[in-house]
Short mmCIF file of C-alpha atoms (C1' of nucleotides) in Angstrom, two decimals:
data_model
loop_
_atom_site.label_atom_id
_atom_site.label_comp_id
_atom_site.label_asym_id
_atom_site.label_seq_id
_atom_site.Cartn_x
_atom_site.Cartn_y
_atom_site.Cartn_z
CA UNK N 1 4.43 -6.37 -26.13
CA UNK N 2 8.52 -6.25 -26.50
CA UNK N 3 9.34 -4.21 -23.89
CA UNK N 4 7.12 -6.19 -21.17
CA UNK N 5 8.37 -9.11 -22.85
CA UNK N 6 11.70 -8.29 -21.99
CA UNK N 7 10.94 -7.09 -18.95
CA UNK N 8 9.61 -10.28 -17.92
CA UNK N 9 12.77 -12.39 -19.08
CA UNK N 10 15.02 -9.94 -17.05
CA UNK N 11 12.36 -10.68 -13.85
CA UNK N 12 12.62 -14.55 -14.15
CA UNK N 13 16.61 -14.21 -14.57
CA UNK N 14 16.69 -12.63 -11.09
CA UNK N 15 14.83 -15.29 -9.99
CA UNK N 16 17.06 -17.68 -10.77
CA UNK N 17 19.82 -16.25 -10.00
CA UNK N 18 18.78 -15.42 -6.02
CA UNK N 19 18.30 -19.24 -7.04
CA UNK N 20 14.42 -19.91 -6.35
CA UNK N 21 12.63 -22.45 -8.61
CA UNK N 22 10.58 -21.35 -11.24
CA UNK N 23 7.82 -23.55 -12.03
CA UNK N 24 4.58 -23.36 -13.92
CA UNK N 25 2.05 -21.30 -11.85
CA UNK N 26 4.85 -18.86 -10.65
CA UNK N 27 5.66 -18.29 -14.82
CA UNK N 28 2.17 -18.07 -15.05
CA UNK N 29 1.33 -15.19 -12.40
CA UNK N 30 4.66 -13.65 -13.22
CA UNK N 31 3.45 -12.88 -16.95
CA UNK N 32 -0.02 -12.10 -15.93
CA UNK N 33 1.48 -8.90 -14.00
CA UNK N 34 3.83 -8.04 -16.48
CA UNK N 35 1.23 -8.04 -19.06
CA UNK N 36 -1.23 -5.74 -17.43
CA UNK N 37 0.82 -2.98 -17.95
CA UNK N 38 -0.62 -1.10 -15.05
CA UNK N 39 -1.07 -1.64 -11.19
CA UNK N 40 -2.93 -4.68 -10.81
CA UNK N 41 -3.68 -6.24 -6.89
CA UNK N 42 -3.46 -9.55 -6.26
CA UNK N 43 -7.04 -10.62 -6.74
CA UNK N 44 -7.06 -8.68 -10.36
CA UNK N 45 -4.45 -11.19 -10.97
CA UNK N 46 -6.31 -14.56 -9.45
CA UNK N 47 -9.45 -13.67 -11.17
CA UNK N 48 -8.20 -12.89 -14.39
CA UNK N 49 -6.09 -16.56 -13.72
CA UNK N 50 -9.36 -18.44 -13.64
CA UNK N 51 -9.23 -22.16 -14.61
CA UNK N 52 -5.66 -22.50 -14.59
CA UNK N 53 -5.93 -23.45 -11.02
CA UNK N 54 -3.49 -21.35 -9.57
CA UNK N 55 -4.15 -20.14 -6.01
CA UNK N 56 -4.51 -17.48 -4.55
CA UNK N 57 -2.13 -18.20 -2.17
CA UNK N 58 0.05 -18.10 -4.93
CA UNK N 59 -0.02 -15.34 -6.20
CA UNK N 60 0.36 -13.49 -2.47
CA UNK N 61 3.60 -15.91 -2.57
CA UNK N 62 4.46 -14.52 -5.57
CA UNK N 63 4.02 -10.93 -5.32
CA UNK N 64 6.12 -10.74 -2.14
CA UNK N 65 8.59 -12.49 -3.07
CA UNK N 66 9.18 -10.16 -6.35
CA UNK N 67 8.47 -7.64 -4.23
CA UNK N 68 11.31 -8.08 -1.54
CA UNK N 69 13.84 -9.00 -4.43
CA UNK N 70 13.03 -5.11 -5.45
CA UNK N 71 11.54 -6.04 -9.02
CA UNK N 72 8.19 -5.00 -8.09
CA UNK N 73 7.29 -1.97 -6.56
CA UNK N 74 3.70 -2.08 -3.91
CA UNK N 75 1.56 0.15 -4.17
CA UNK N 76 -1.49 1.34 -1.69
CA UNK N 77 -4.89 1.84 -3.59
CA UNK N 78 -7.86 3.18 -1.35
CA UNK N 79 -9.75 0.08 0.01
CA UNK N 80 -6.91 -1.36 1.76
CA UNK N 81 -5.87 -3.72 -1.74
CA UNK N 82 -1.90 -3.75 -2.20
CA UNK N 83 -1.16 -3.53 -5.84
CA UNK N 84 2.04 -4.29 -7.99
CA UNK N 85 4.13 -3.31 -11.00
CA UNK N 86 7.16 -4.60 -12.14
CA UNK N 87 9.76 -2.13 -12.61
CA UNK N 88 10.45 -1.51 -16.04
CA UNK N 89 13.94 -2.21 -17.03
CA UNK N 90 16.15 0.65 -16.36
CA UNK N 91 13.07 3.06 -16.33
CA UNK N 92 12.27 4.65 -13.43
CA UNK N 93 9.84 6.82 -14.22
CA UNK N 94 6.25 6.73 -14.36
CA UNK N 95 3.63 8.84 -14.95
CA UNK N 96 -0.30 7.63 -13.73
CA UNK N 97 -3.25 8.87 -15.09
CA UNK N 98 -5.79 10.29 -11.96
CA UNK N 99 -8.38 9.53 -14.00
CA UNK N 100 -8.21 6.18 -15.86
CA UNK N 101 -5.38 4.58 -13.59
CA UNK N 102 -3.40 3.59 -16.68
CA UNK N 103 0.45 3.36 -15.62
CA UNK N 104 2.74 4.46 -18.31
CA UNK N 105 6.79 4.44 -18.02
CA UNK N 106 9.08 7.04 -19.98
CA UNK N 107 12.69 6.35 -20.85
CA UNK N 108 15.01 7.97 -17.93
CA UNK N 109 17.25 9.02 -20.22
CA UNK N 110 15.22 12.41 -21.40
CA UNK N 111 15.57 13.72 -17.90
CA UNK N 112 18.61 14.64 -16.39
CA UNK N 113 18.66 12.00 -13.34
CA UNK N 114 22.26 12.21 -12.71
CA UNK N 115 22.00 15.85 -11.93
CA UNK N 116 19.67 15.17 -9.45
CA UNK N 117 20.93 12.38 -7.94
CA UNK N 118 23.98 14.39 -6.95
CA UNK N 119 21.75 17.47 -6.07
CA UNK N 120 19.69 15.46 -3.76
CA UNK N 121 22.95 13.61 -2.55
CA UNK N 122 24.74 16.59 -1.83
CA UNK N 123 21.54 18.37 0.20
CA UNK N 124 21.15 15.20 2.28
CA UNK N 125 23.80 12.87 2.77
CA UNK N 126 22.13 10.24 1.83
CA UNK N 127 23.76 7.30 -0.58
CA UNK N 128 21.02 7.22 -3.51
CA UNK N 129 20.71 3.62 -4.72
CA UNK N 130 17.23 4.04 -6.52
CA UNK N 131 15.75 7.01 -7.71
CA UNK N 132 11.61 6.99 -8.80
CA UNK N 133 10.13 9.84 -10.28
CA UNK N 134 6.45 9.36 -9.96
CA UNK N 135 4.43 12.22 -12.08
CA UNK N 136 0.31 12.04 -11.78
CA UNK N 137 -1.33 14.04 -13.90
CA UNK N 138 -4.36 13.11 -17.04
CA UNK N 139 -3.27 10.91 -19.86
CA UNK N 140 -3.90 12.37 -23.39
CA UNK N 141 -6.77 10.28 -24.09
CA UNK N 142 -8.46 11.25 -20.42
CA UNK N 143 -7.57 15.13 -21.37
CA UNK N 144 -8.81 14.68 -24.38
CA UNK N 145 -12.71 13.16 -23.45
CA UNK N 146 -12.89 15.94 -20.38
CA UNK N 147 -16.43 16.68 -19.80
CA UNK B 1 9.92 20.75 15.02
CA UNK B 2 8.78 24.44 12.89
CA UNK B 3 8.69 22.60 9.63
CA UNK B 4 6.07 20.13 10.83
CA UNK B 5 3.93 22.09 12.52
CA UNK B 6 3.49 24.89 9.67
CA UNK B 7 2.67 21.39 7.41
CA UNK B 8 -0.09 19.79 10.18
CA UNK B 9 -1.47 24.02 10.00
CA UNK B 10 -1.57 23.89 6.74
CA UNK B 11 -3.45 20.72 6.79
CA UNK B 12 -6.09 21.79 9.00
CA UNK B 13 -6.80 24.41 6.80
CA UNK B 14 -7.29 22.00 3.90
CA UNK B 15 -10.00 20.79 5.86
CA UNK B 16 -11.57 23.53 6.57
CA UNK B 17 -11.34 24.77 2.97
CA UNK B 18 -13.19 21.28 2.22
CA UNK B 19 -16.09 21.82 4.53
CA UNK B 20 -15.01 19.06 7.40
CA UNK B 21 -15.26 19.40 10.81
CA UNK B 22 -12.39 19.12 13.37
CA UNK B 23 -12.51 17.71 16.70
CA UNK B 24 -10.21 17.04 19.21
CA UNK B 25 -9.72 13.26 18.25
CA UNK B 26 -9.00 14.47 15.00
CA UNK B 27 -6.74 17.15 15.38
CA UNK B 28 -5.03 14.55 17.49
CA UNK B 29 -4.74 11.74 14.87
CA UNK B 30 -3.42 14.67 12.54
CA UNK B 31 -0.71 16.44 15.15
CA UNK B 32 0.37 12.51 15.64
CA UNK B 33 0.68 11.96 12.40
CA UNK B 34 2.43 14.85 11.57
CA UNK B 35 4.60 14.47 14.63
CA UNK B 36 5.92 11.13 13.74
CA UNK B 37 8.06 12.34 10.32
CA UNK B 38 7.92 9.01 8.77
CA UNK B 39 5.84 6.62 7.95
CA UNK B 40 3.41 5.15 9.46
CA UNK B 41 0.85 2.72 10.21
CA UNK B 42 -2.68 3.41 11.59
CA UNK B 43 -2.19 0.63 14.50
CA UNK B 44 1.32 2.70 15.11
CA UNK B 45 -0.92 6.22 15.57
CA UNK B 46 -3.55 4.14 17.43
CA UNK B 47 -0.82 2.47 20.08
CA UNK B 48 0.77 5.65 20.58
CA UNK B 49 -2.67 7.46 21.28
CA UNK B 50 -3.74 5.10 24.29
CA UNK B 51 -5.02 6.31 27.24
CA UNK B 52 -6.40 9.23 24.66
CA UNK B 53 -9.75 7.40 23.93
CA UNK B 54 -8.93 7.72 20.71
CA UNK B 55 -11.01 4.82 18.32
CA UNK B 56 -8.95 3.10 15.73
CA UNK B 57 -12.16 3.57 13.09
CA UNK B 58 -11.35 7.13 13.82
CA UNK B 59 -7.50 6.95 13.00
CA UNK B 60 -8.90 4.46 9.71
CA UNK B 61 -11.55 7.49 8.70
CA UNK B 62 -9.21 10.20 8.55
CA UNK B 63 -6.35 8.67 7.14
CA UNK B 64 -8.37 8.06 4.21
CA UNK B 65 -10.12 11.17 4.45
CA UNK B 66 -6.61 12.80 3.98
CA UNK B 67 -5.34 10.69 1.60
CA UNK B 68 -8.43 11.12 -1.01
CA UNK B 69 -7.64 14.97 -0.26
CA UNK B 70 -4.35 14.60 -1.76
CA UNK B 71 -2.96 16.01 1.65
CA UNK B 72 -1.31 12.57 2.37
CA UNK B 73 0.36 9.79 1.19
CA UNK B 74 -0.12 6.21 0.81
CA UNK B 75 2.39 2.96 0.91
CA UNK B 76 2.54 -0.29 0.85
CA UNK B 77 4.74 -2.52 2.99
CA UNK B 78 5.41 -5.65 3.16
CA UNK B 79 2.91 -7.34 6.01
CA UNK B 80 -0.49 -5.94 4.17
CA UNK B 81 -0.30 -2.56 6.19
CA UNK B 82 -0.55 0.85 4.46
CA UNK B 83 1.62 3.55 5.83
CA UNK B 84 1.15 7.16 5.81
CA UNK B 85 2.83 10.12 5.24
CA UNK B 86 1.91 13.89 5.30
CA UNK B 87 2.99 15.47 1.93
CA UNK B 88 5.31 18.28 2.97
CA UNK B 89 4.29 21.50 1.95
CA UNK B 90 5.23 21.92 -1.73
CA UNK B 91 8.50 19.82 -0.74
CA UNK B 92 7.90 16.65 -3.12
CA UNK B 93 11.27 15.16 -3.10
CA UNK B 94 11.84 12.39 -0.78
CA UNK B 95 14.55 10.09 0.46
CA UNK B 96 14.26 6.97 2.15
CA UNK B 97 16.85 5.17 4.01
CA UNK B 98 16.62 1.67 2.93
CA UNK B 99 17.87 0.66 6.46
CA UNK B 100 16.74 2.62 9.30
CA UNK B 101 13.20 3.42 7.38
CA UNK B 102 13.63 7.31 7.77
CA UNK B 103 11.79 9.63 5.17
CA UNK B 104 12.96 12.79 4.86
CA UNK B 105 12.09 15.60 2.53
CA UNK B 106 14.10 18.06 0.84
CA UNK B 107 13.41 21.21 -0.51
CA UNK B 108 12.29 20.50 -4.19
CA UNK B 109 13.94 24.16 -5.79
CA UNK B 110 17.62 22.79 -5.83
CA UNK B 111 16.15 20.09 -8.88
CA UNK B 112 15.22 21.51 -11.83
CA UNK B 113 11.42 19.77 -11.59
CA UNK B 114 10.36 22.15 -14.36
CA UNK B 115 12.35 20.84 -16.86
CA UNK B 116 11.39 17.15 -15.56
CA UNK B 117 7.94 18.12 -15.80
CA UNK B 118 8.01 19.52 -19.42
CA UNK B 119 10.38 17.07 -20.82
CA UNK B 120 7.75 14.36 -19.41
CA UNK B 121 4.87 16.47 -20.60
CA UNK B 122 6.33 16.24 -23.92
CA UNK B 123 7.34 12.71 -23.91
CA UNK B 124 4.16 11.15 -22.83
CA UNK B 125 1.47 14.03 -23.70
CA UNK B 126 0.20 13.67 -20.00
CA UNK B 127 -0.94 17.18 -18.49
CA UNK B 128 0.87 16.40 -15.37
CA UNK B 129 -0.25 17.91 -12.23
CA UNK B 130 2.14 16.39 -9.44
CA UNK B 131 5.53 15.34 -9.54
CA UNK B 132 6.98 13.18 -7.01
CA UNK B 133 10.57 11.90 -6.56
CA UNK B 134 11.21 9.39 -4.67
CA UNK B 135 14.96 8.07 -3.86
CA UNK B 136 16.37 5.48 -1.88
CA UNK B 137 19.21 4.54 -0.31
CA UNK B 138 20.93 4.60 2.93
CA UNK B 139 21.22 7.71 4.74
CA UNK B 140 24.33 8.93 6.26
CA UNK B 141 23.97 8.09 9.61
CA UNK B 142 23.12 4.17 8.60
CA UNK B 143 26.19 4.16 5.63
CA UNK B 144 28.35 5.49 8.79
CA UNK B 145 27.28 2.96 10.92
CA UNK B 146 27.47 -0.43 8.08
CA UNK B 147 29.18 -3.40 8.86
"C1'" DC L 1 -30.01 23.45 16.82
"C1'" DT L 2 -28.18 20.62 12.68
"C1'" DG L 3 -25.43 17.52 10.89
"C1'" DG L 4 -20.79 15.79 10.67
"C1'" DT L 5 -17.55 13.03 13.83
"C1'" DT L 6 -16.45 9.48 17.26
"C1'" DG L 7 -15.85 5.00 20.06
"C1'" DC L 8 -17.06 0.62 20.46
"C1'" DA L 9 -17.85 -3.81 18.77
"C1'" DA L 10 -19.29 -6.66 14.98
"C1'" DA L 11 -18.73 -7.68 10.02
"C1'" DA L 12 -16.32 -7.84 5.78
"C1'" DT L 13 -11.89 -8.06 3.40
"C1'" DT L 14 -7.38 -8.92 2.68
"C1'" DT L 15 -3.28 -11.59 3.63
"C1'" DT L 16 -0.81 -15.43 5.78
"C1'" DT L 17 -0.05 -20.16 7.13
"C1'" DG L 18 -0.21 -25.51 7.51
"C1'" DC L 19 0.11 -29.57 5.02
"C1'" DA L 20 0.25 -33.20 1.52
"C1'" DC L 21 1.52 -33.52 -3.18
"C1'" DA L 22 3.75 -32.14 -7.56
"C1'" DC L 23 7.49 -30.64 -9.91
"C1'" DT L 24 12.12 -28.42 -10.72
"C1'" DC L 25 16.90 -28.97 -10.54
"C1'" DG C 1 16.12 -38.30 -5.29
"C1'" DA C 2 16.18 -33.84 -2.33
"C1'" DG C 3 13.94 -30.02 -1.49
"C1'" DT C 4 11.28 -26.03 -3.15
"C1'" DG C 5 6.85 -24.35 -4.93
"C1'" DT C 6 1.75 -25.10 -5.08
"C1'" DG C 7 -3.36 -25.58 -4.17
"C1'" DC C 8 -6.69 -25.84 -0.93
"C1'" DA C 9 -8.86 -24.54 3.20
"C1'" DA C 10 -8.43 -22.66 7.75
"C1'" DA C 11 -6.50 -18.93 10.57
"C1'" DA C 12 -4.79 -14.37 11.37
"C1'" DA C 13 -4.61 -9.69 10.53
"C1'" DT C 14 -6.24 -5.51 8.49
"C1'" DT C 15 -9.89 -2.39 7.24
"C1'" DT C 16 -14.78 -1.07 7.04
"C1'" DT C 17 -19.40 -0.38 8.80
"C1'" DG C 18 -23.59 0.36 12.06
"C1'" DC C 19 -25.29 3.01 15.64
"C1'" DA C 20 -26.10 6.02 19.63
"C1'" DA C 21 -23.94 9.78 21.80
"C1'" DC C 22 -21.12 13.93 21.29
"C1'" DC C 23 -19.45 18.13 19.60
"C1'" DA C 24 -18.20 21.94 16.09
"C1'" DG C 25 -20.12 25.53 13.58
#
DNA sequence: CTGGTTGCAAAATTTTTGCACACTC
DNA sequence: GAGTGTGCAAAAATTTTGCAACCAG
């Protein structure tokens, strides 16, 4: 739980210093997410919220706002749900299981991002400010019960 | 115009390879889409089909039908719409300006994605299947034009 | 012919908004 | 204290579904 622990400090230090309010139910929702450790929709997050009486509204409120400050990235499921996960600090990329859904990160640093940033730079013209690499594929365990 | 038109082919193949049918509403819904080269929203593909008696259940159906095929991709935006874009034939490296909203794919053999993939493979002991980069910024036309 | 596909309109979901109150700064 | 964030419930928007007619194979 470190590195979502961390993760979640560095999320509610960008909140404050855009300089929006942090108050109970936002901490609330805002750990929720970054404790599923996978792409979670906003209802996921309401239900599992149950009894704390935090809205749904909330949440939404939440979400976008994390959202447009670029901390979470959106993501669209079948079914017309929106789901989130925060960036991981630094880490941008990610590797989802097709089977099981799980959402796993891997430190940036193995692959040689720079390289393609100025590959892709070069080929384009574009000015590269983020770069996602988004792998799909089975997780070990999911390989590993096949049928 | 080539590029996209050898893509919404090789669609329409996938289709037939599946066992669906194609009628004209649908190969129009799938030229459209194909046509626009960014993404887009089923209203968008629905507005720009008037006068075509084209229904928007229709544009809904086989959106989805092409996205569970793998043949498309999904995104969420801000508003609660999902977006859609074809994936370009083997091309999975894409850059979108930050600004203006363009996507645009380039050819995925000047990045060494085989190295990505087995240093991932490796790394997370996923048997990865699809690789995706994604990068963002501001293409050159918009970083010419900044205030 | 057979069975998947479509348009239309209704139904179900998802997301946003208005407002009084609570709480942070 | 001033002003932002929140819960609740209503409203708006998005997406799905039912059904008869239509069309591809």
């Amino acid at each position: 739980m470190h590195r979502s622990d961390s993760a979640l400090v560095a999320t509610t230090a960008q909140l404050h210093a855009h300089g929006y309010r942090l108050t109970g139910p936002g901490r609330t929702i805002i750990a929720a997410l970054h404790g599923a450790g996978r792409y979670t929709t906003a209802r996921q997050l309401y239900e599992g919220l149950r009894g704390r009486s935090v809205g749904l509204a909330s949440v939404y409120r939440t979400l976008e706002l994390l959202a447009d400050l670029g901390l979470v990235r959106r993501r669209a499921e079948g079914g017309g749900e929106t789901s989130y996960l925060p960036y991981g600090a630094g880490s941008q990329v990610q590797l989802t299981c097709t089977r099981c859904g799980q959402v796993r990160a891997i430190n940036a640093s193995i692959c040689p991002t720079a390289d393609l940033i100025a590959a892709a730079e070069a080929a384009s013209g574009f000015a590269i400010e983020r770069l996602v690499l988004d792998c799909s594929g089975l997780c070990a365990a999911c390989a590993a019960g096949e049928a």
